Coordinates of C-alpha atoms and ligand atoms in Angstrom, one line a residue:
X1 CA -74.1 -57.0 87.8
X2 CA -71.3 -57.0 90.4
X3 CA -71.8 -55.8 93.9
X4 CA -69.5 -54.5 96.6
X5 CA -67.8 -57.3 98.6
X6 CA -68.7 -60.0 96.0
X7 CA -65.9 -62.4 95.4
X8 CA -65.2 -63.6 91.9
X9 CA -62.5 -65.4 90.0
X10 CA -61.0 -63.6 87.0
X11 CA -58.0 -63.4 84.6
X12 CA -55.9 -60.3 84.1
X13 CA -55.6 -59.4 80.4
X14 CA -54.2 -55.9 80.4
X15 CA -53.0 -52.9 82.5
X16 CA -54.4 -49.5 83.1
X17 CA -52.1 -46.5 82.6
X18 CA -51.3 -46.5 86.3
X19 CA -50.3 -50.2 86.5
X20 CA -53.6 -51.8 87.8
X21 CA -54.5 -55.1 86.3
X22 CA -57.6 -55.2 84.1
X23 CA -59.9 -58.2 84.6
X24 CA -62.9 -58.5 82.3
X25 CA -66.1 -59.9 83.9
X26 CA -69.3 -59.9 81.9
X27 CA -69.5 -56.4 80.5
X28 CA -67.5 -55.0 83.3
X29 CA -63.8 -54.1 83.7
X30 CA -62.4 -54.7 87.2
X31 CA -59.2 -52.8 88.0
X32 CA -57.0 -54.7 90.5
X33 CA -53.8 -53.6 92.1
X34 CA -50.8 -56.1 92.1
X35 CA -52.0 -58.3 89.2
X36 CA -49.9 -59.4 86.3
X37 CA -51.1 -60.2 82.8
X38 CA -52.3 -63.9 82.3
X39 CA -52.7 -64.2 86.1
X40 CA -55.9 -65.8 87.4
X41 CA -56.9 -64.6 90.9
X42 CA -59.7 -64.6 93.5
X43 CA -60.8 -61.0 93.6
X44 CA -63.0 -59.1 96.1
X45 CA -65.0 -56.2 94.6
X46 CA -64.2 -53.1 96.7
X47 CA -66.0 -50.4 94.8
X48 CA -68.6 -50.4 92.0
X49 CA -68.9 -47.5 89.5
X50 CA -71.2 -47.1 86.5
X51 CA -69.0 -48.9 84.0
X52 CA -66.3 -50.4 86.0
X53 CA -65.3 -51.7 89.4
X54 CA -62.2 -51.8 91.7
X55 CA -61.2 -55.1 93.3
X56 CA -58.6 -56.4 95.7
X57 CA -56.6 -59.5 94.9
X58 CA -57.3 -62.0 97.6
X59 CA -55.4 -65.1 96.3
X60 CA -53.4 -65.9 93.2
X61 CA -54.9 -69.1 91.5
X62 CA -52.6 -69.2 88.5
X63 CA -49.5 -67.1 88.7
X64 CA -48.1 -65.2 85.7
X65 CA -44.6 -65.6 84.3
X66 CA -44.3 -61.8 84.5
X67 CA -44.7 -61.8 88.3
X68 CA -41.7 -61.3 90.5
X69 CA -41.2 -61.1 94.3
X70 CA -41.1 -57.4 95.3
X71 CA -38.0 -56.4 97.2
X72 CA -40.2 -54.2 99.5
X73 CA -42.3 -56.0 102.1
X74 CA -44.9 -53.2 102.1
X75 CA -45.1 -52.7 98.3
X76 CA -48.7 -54.0 98.3
X77 CA -50.3 -51.6 100.8
X78 CA -47.9 -48.7 99.9
X79 CA -49.0 -46.1 97.4
X80 CA -45.4 -45.4 96.3
X81 CA -44.7 -48.3 94.0
X82 CA -47.4 -49.6 91.7
X83 CA -45.5 -52.2 89.6
X84 CA -42.9 -53.7 91.8
X85 CA -44.6 -57.1 91.5
X86 CA -43.8 -57.1 87.7
X87 CA -40.4 -58.3 86.4
X88 CA -38.4 -55.3 85.1
X89 CA -38.8 -56.5 81.5
X90 CA -42.6 -56.6 82.0
X91 CA -42.5 -53.1 83.5
X92 CA -40.8 -51.8 80.3
X93 CA -43.2 -53.6 78.1
X94 CA -46.2 -52.2 80.1
X95 CA -44.7 -48.7 79.7
X96 CA -44.0 -49.0 76.0
X97 CA -47.6 -50.3 75.3
X98 CA -49.0 -47.4 77.3
X99 CA -47.0 -44.8 75.3
X100 CA -48.0 -46.6 72.0
X101 CA -51.7 -46.7 72.9
X102 CA -51.7 -43.1 74.0
X103 CA -50.0 -41.9 70.8
X104 CA -52.4 -44.0 68.7
X105 CA -55.6 -42.9 70.6
X106 CA -54.9 -39.3 71.4
X107 CA -52.2 -38.2 69.0
X108 CA -53.5 -40.3 66.0
X109 CA -49.9 -40.5 65.1
X110 CA -49.6 -43.8 63.3
X111 CA -46.0 -44.1 64.6
X112 CA -44.2 -47.2 66.0
X113 CA -42.7 -46.3 69.4
X114 CA -39.1 -47.4 70.1
X115 CA -38.4 -49.9 72.8
X116 CA -38.1 -48.2 76.3
X117 CA -34.5 -47.6 77.4
X118 CA -34.5 -49.3 80.8
X119 CA -32.3 -48.6 83.8
X120 CA -29.4 -50.7 85.0
X121 CA -30.3 -49.5 88.5
X122 CA -34.0 -50.1 88.9
X123 CA -33.7 -49.7 92.8
X124 CA -32.1 -47.1 95.0
X125 CA -32.3 -44.5 92.3
X126 CA -34.3 -41.6 93.8
X127 CA -32.3 -38.5 94.8
X128 CA -35.4 -36.8 96.2
X129 CA -37.4 -38.1 99.1
X130 CA -40.6 -36.5 100.4
X131 CA -42.2 -38.2 103.5
X132 CA -45.3 -37.0 105.4
X133 CA -45.0 -36.9 109.2
X134 CA -47.9 -37.4 111.6
X135 CA -48.7 -38.8 115.0
X136 CA -50.7 -41.9 115.8
X137 CA -53.5 -42.1 118.5
X138 CA -50.9 -42.8 121.2
X139 CA -48.9 -39.7 120.2
X140 CA -46.1 -41.6 118.6
X141 CA -44.6 -40.0 115.6
X142 CA -45.1 -41.7 112.2
X143 CA -42.9 -41.0 109.2
X144 CA -43.6 -42.9 106.0
X145 CA -45.6 -43.1 102.8
X146 CA -49.3 -42.8 102.2
X147 CA -51.2 -46.0 102.0
X148 CA -52.5 -46.7 98.5
X149 CA -55.5 -44.5 97.8
X150 CA -55.6 -43.0 101.2
X151 CA -54.0 -40.3 103.4
X152 CA -53.1 -42.8 106.1
X153 CA -49.3 -42.9 106.6
X154 CA -47.6 -46.3 106.6
X155 CA -44.5 -46.2 108.9
X156 CA -41.3 -46.6 106.8
X157 CA -38.3 -48.6 107.9
X158 CA -36.6 -48.8 104.6
X159 CA -37.6 -47.6 101.1
X160 CA -35.9 -49.5 98.3
X161 CA -36.1 -46.6 95.8
X162 CA -34.0 -44.3 98.0
X163 CA -30.4 -44.7 99.1
X164 CA -29.3 -46.3 102.4
X165 CA -28.0 -42.9 103.5
X166 CA -31.4 -41.3 103.0
X167 CA -33.1 -44.1 104.9
X168 CA -30.7 -43.7 107.8
X169 CA -31.1 -39.9 107.9
X170 CA -34.9 -40.2 107.9
X171 CA -34.8 -42.6 110.9
X172 CA -32.4 -40.3 112.7
X173 CA -34.6 -37.3 112.1
X174 CA -37.7 -39.1 113.4
X175 CA -35.8 -40.0 116.6
X176 CA -34.6 -36.4 117.0
X177 CA -38.1 -35.0 116.5
X178 CA -39.4 -37.4 119.2
X179 CA -36.6 -36.5 121.6
X180 CA -37.2 -32.8 121.1
X181 CA -41.0 -33.3 121.5
X182 CA -41.9 -31.8 118.2
X183 CA -45.0 -33.9 117.8
X184 CA -47.7 -32.2 115.6
X185 CA -45.2 -29.5 114.5
X186 CA -43.5 -31.3 111.6
X187 CA -45.4 -31.8 108.4
X188 CA -42.9 -33.3 105.9
X189 CA -39.3 -34.3 105.6
X190 CA -37.8 -33.7 102.2
X191 CA -34.3 -34.9 101.3
X192 CA -32.2 -34.3 98.2
X193 CA -29.4 -36.8 98.1
X194 CA -26.8 -36.6 95.3
X195 CA -24.8 -39.8 94.9
X196 CA -21.9 -38.4 92.8
X197 CA -21.0 -35.5 95.0
X198 CA -22.3 -37.2 98.3
X199 CA -24.0 -33.9 99.1
X200 CA -27.3 -34.0 101.0
X201 CA -30.0 -31.4 101.7
X202 CA -32.6 -31.7 104.4
X203 CA -35.8 -29.7 104.2
X204 CA -38.0 -29.7 107.3
X205 CA -41.5 -28.6 106.5
X206 CA -43.3 -27.2 109.6
X207 CA -46.8 -25.8 110.0
X208 CA -45.5 -22.7 111.8
X209 CA -42.3 -20.7 111.9
X210 CA -41.8 -20.8 115.7
X211 CA -40.4 -24.3 116.0
X212 CA -37.2 -24.9 117.8
X213 CA -35.1 -27.0 115.5
X214 CA -31.6 -26.0 116.8
X215 CA -30.8 -29.3 118.5
X216 CA -32.3 -31.4 115.7
X217 CA -30.0 -29.6 113.2
X218 CA -26.9 -29.8 115.4
X219 CA -27.4 -33.5 116.0
X220 CA -28.4 -34.6 112.5
X221 CA -25.4 -32.8 110.9
X222 CA -23.1 -34.5 113.4
X223 CA -24.8 -37.8 112.5
X224 CA -24.4 -37.4 108.8
X225 CA -21.5 -34.9 107.9
X226 CA -22.3 -35.0 104.2
X227 CA -25.4 -32.8 104.9
X228 CA -24.5 -29.5 103.3
X229 CA -27.8 -27.7 103.7
X230 CA -30.7 -27.7 106.2
X231 CA -33.7 -25.6 105.4
X232 CA -36.9 -25.0 107.2
X233 CA -40.0 -24.5 105.0
X234 CA -43.1 -23.1 106.6
X235 CA -46.3 -24.4 105.1
X236 CA -49.5 -24.0 107.1
X237 CA -51.9 -24.2 104.2
X238 CA -54.1 -27.3 104.0
X239 CA -53.4 -28.2 100.4
X240 CA -51.3 -31.0 98.9
X241 CA -48.5 -28.6 97.9
X242 CA -45.4 -29.7 99.8
X243 CA -43.3 -26.5 99.9
X244 CA -44.5 -23.0 100.4
X245 CA -42.5 -20.0 99.3
X246 CA -41.3 -19.3 102.8
X247 CA -38.0 -20.9 103.7
X248 CA -35.3 -20.2 106.3
X249 CA -31.7 -21.5 106.0
X250 CA -30.8 -23.4 109.2
X251 CA -27.4 -24.8 108.3
X252 CA -24.8 -24.6 105.5
X253 CA -25.8 -23.2 102.1
X254 CA -29.1 -22.8 100.3
X255 CA -28.2 -25.3 97.6
X256 CA -26.3 -28.6 97.1
X257 CA -24.2 -29.6 94.2
X258 CA -24.6 -32.5 91.8
X259 CA -22.7 -33.7 88.7
X260 CA -24.5 -34.7 85.5
X261 CA -22.9 -35.4 82.1
X262 CA -19.6 -34.1 83.3
X263 CA -21.0 -30.7 84.6
X264 CA -21.6 -29.4 88.1
X265 CA -25.1 -28.2 89.0
X266 CA -26.3 -26.1 92.0
X267 CA -29.8 -27.3 93.1
X268 CA -32.0 -25.5 95.6
X269 CA -34.9 -26.8 97.5
X270 CA -37.5 -25.3 95.2
X271 CA -35.9 -26.0 91.9
X272 CA -37.0 -28.8 89.6
X273 CA -34.4 -31.4 89.3
X274 CA -34.8 -34.9 87.7
X275 CA -35.0 -37.5 90.5
X276 CA -33.2 -40.3 88.8
X277 CA -29.5 -39.4 88.1
X278 CA -28.6 -42.6 86.3
X279 CA -31.5 -42.3 83.8
X280 CA -31.2 -38.5 83.6
X281 CA -27.7 -39.0 82.0
X282 CA -29.3 -41.5 79.6
X283 CA -32.1 -39.1 78.8
X284 CA -29.8 -36.1 78.3
X285 CA -27.4 -38.2 76.1
X286 CA -30.3 -39.2 74.0
X287 CA -31.2 -35.5 73.6
X288 CA -27.6 -34.7 72.6
X289 CA -27.6 -37.4 70.0
X290 CA -31.0 -36.6 68.6
X291 CA -30.2 -32.8 68.5
X292 CA -27.0 -33.6 66.5
X293 CA -25.9 -30.0 66.8
X294 CA -23.3 -28.1 64.9
X295 CA -21.2 -25.2 66.2
X296 CA -23.3 -22.7 64.2
X297 CA -26.6 -23.8 65.9
X298 CA -28.7 -21.7 68.2
X299 CA -30.8 -23.6 70.8
X300 CA -33.9 -22.5 72.7
X301 CA -34.3 -24.5 76.0
X302 CA -38.0 -24.0 77.0
X303 CA -38.9 -24.9 80.6
X304 CA -35.2 -25.1 81.4
X305 CA -35.3 -25.5 85.3
X306 CA -31.7 -25.0 86.6
X307 CA -30.4 -25.1 83.0
X308 CA -29.4 -28.7 82.9
X309 CA -30.3 -29.7 79.3
X310 CA -29.3 -26.4 77.7
X311 CA -25.9 -26.4 79.5
X312 CA -25.2 -30.0 78.4
X313 CA -26.0 -28.9 74.8
X314 CA -24.0 -25.7 75.0
X315 CA -20.8 -27.6 74.4
X316 CA -22.0 -28.6 70.9
X317 CA -23.6 -25.4 69.6
X318 CA -23.1 -21.6 69.2
X319 CA -25.7 -20.3 71.7
X320 CA -28.3 -21.5 74.1
X321 CA -31.2 -19.4 75.5
X322 CA -33.1 -21.0 78.4
X323 CA -36.5 -19.9 79.7
X324 CA -37.9 -20.7 83.1
X325 CA -40.5 -19.1 85.3
X326 CA -39.1 -20.0 88.8
X327 CA -36.8 -17.2 89.8
X328 CA -34.6 -19.3 92.0
X329 CA -34.1 -21.9 89.3
X330 CA -33.0 -19.1 86.9
X331 CA -30.5 -17.8 89.5
X332 CA -29.2 -21.4 89.8
X333 CA -29.1 -21.8 86.0
X334 CA -27.0 -18.6 85.7
X335 CA -24.7 -19.7 88.5
X336 CA -24.5 -23.2 86.9
X337 CA -23.2 -21.6 83.6
X338 CA -20.6 -19.7 85.6
X339 CA -19.3 -22.6 87.7
X340 CA -18.9 -24.7 84.5
X341 CA -17.2 -21.8 82.6
X342 CA -20.0 -21.8 80.0
X343 CA -20.3 -18.4 78.3
X344 CA -22.7 -19.1 75.5
X345 CA -25.8 -19.7 77.5
X346 CA -28.3 -17.0 78.8
X347 CA -31.4 -17.6 80.9
X348 CA -34.6 -15.6 80.8
X349 CA -37.0 -15.6 83.8
X350 CA -40.6 -15.6 82.6
X351 CA -43.5 -17.6 81.3
X352 CA -42.6 -19.6 78.3
X353 CA -45.8 -18.6 76.5
X354 CA -45.0 -14.9 76.7
X355 CA -41.2 -15.1 76.4
X356 CA -41.3 -17.4 73.3
X357 CA -43.8 -15.0 71.6
X358 CA -41.5 -12.1 72.3
X359 CA -38.5 -14.0 70.8
X360 CA -40.6 -14.7 67.7
X361 CA -41.6 -11.1 67.4
X362 CA -38.0 -10.0 67.7
X363 CA -37.2 -12.3 64.7
X364 CA -35.1 -14.8 66.6
X365 CA -34.5 -18.1 64.8
X366 CA -33.6 -21.4 66.4
X367 CA -32.1 -24.5 64.9
X368 CA -33.3 -26.7 67.7
X369 CA -35.9 -26.1 70.4
X370 CA -36.0 -28.2 73.6
X371 CA -39.4 -28.4 75.2
X372 CA -39.6 -30.0 78.6
X373 CA -42.8 -28.8 80.3
X374 CA -44.5 -30.1 83.5
X375 CA -47.1 -32.8 83.3
X376 CA -49.8 -30.5 81.9
X377 CA -47.8 -30.0 78.7
X378 CA -47.8 -26.8 76.6
X379 CA -50.6 -24.2 76.3
X380 CA -52.3 -23.9 72.9
X381 CA -50.6 -20.5 72.5
X382 CA -47.2 -21.9 73.2
X383 CA -47.8 -24.6 70.6
X384 CA -48.8 -22.0 68.1
X385 CA -45.6 -20.1 68.8
X386 CA -43.6 -23.3 68.3
X387 CA -45.3 -23.7 64.9
X388 CA -44.6 -20.1 64.0
X389 CA -41.0 -20.3 65.1
X390 CA -40.6 -23.1 62.5
X391 CA -37.4 -24.4 64.0
X392 CA -35.4 -27.1 62.1
X393 CA -35.9 -29.5 65.0
X394 CA -37.9 -29.8 68.2
X395 CA -37.0 -32.3 70.9
X396 CA -40.0 -32.6 73.2
X397 CA -39.1 -34.2 76.6
X398 CA -42.3 -35.2 78.4
X399 CA -43.2 -36.9 81.7
X400 CA -46.9 -37.5 80.6
X401 CA -47.7 -39.4 77.4
X402 CA -51.3 -38.1 77.2
X403 CA -50.3 -34.4 77.1
X404 CA -47.4 -35.2 74.8
X405 CA -49.8 -37.0 72.4
X406 CA -52.2 -34.0 72.6
X407 CA -49.4 -31.5 71.8
X408 CA -47.9 -33.7 69.1
X409 CA -51.3 -33.9 67.4
X410 CA -51.1 -30.1 67.0
X411 CA -47.4 -29.8 66.2
X412 CA -47.7 -32.3 63.4
X413 CA -49.4 -29.6 61.3
X414 CA -45.9 -28.1 60.9
X415 CA -43.4 -30.8 62.0
X416 CA -42.7 -34.3 60.9
X417 CA -42.7 -36.6 63.9
X418 CA -39.6 -38.7 63.4
X419 CA -38.9 -40.6 66.5
X420 CA -40.6 -41.3 69.9
X421 CA -38.1 -42.7 72.3
X422 CA -39.3 -43.6 75.9
X423 CA -36.7 -43.6 78.7
X424 CA -37.7 -45.3 82.0
X425 CA -37.1 -42.6 84.6
X426 CA -39.2 -44.2 87.4
X427 CA -38.6 -48.0 87.7
X428 CA -41.2 -49.8 90.0
X429 CA -43.7 -46.9 89.5
X430 CA -45.7 -45.6 86.6
Ligands
SAM1 C1 -40.2 -30.9 83.8 S1 -39.4 -29.5 84.4 C2 -38.0 -29.5 83.4 C3 -36.7 -28.8 83.9 C4 -35.4 -29.1 83.1 N1 -35.6 -29.1 81.7 C5 -34.7 -30.4 83.6 O1 -34.6 -31.3 82.9 O2 -34.4 -30.4 84.8 C6 -40.4 -28.2 83.9 C7 -39.9 -26.8 84.3 O3 -40.7 -25.9 83.8 C8 -41.0 -24.8 84.6 N2 -42.2 -24.2 84.2 C9 -43.5 -24.7 84.4 N3 -44.4 -23.9 83.7 C10 -43.7 -22.9 83.1 C11 -44.0 -21.8 82.3 N4 -45.3 -21.6 82.0 N5 -43.1 -21.0 81.8 C12 -41.8 -21.2 82.2 N6 -41.4 -22.3 82.9 C13 -42.3 -23.1 83.4 C14 -41.0 -25.5 86.0 O4 -40.7 -24.5 87.0 C15 -39.9 -26.5 85.8 O5 -38.6 -26.0 86.2

C-alpha cells in the first residue's frame, strides 16, 4: 500500500489520455506528469485514491529516448502544455495510440487508425490566447497561465504556443492596466491573432461595466497598429465561463478577418474558430479530399460555426446548408458567404437536433453530411436523425475521441466506418 509523501522508484510504461506517465507499482498505477515511456524515475506520491495514486517526478534515473528538452522554462509547473517534454514524433504516437485504444474500447470498431497528420509548426501556432489576470499579495498584477491542477496563476513572460506579437501585446496590456490602476478590475485578456491577415482582436474581460479603459485602448492601439478590434466583455459571474453575452465595442470593428483555404472569414469574439491555422487548412483539405464531391451534390454542414467547412466545400458542390446555434456565428457565416461571392450556401440558426429533424421531415436528401460538434458530441436524437437521413457519406470531425467513439458505435448500425484520420491540432498539449 502506498502512502502520501512516500518516495519510490518506478518505470513509466504507458500514458494516460491526458499525457501523464503511467508507472505500475504492486497493484497500483501511479500517474506522473512529465514522464516519458521507458523512463525510470524517483517519484514522490502526492495523492492516494482507492485504485491509483498521483506522483511527482523528483529525479530521472534512466532517461527515455522519447524525452526532449522543452522550449518553455515553465512547461513543468504550467497547466498549459502537458507533453512538451516528449519528442514531437512521440507526441504523435501517443495521440494515435490514444485514438486507437478509445475506438477499440468504447466504439468496439475493430478498425486500424491512420497515422496522425503532424504539424510542420509545432510551436507558435495558437491564434487565440486566453489569460487570467489577478493580483498578488503585494497588489502587483499577475497575468499568466494556471499552475497545473490549481487556480494559482503563474506569471507569463513568453508562451511558445502563441505568436511573438501576442506575447508583446499581453506584456503591454499588463503595464497599461498597472499604470491606470485597474487592479482587481480585469478578469481575463483574450486575443485573437490572425497570421495571414495580421489582424488582431483584443477582448478585455472585466468584472463590472464601469471600468475606464479609454487610455488603455488608446495606448495599446498605438503600440500595435494591427489591432483592428478592441472589445470589453463584462463577466461578473463566478463560473469558469470566460465570456458572458454582454460585450461593448471599444475600438475598430466587432470582428477581425482571417484567410483559410483561399477564403476570407470574419471572426467575432464569441464565434468558434479553430485555434491552429496551419493545421486547420490540413484538416479542411482532408475533409475536401474525403468528401470527394461532385457538382450535383448537396451538403449539410452541422455545427457549422462561422461557416468555414461548408464554405470551403461550396466550391465543389451544388449546395451547402449550414446549421449553427450561436446567432453571431450565423451572422458571420452569412457575411462570409457574401464577402467570398459564394451564392450556393445558406445558414440556419438553431439547434442541430431540431433543425436536422425538420430537414428530414421536409424530405431533404444530402449526399454528404459534415458533423463537427463540440466535445460532448451529438445527442442520441441527432444520431438517430443522421441514421434516418441515410446520407451517402458522413464526415465526422471531432475534438474528443471518446465521444466520437460513442457516436460511431451508434452510427455503425447504418454506416460503414471507412477511415479514421487523426490530425494533430494541438501540438505540445493533449
Ligand atoms: C467544434 S465547433 C465547429 C465549428 C466549425 N465547424 C469550424 O470548423 O470552425 C462546434 C460548433 O457547434 C456549435 N454548436 C454547439 N452545440 C450546438 C447545437 N446543439 N446546435 C447547433 N450548433 C451547436 C457551437 O456554437 C460551435 O460553433
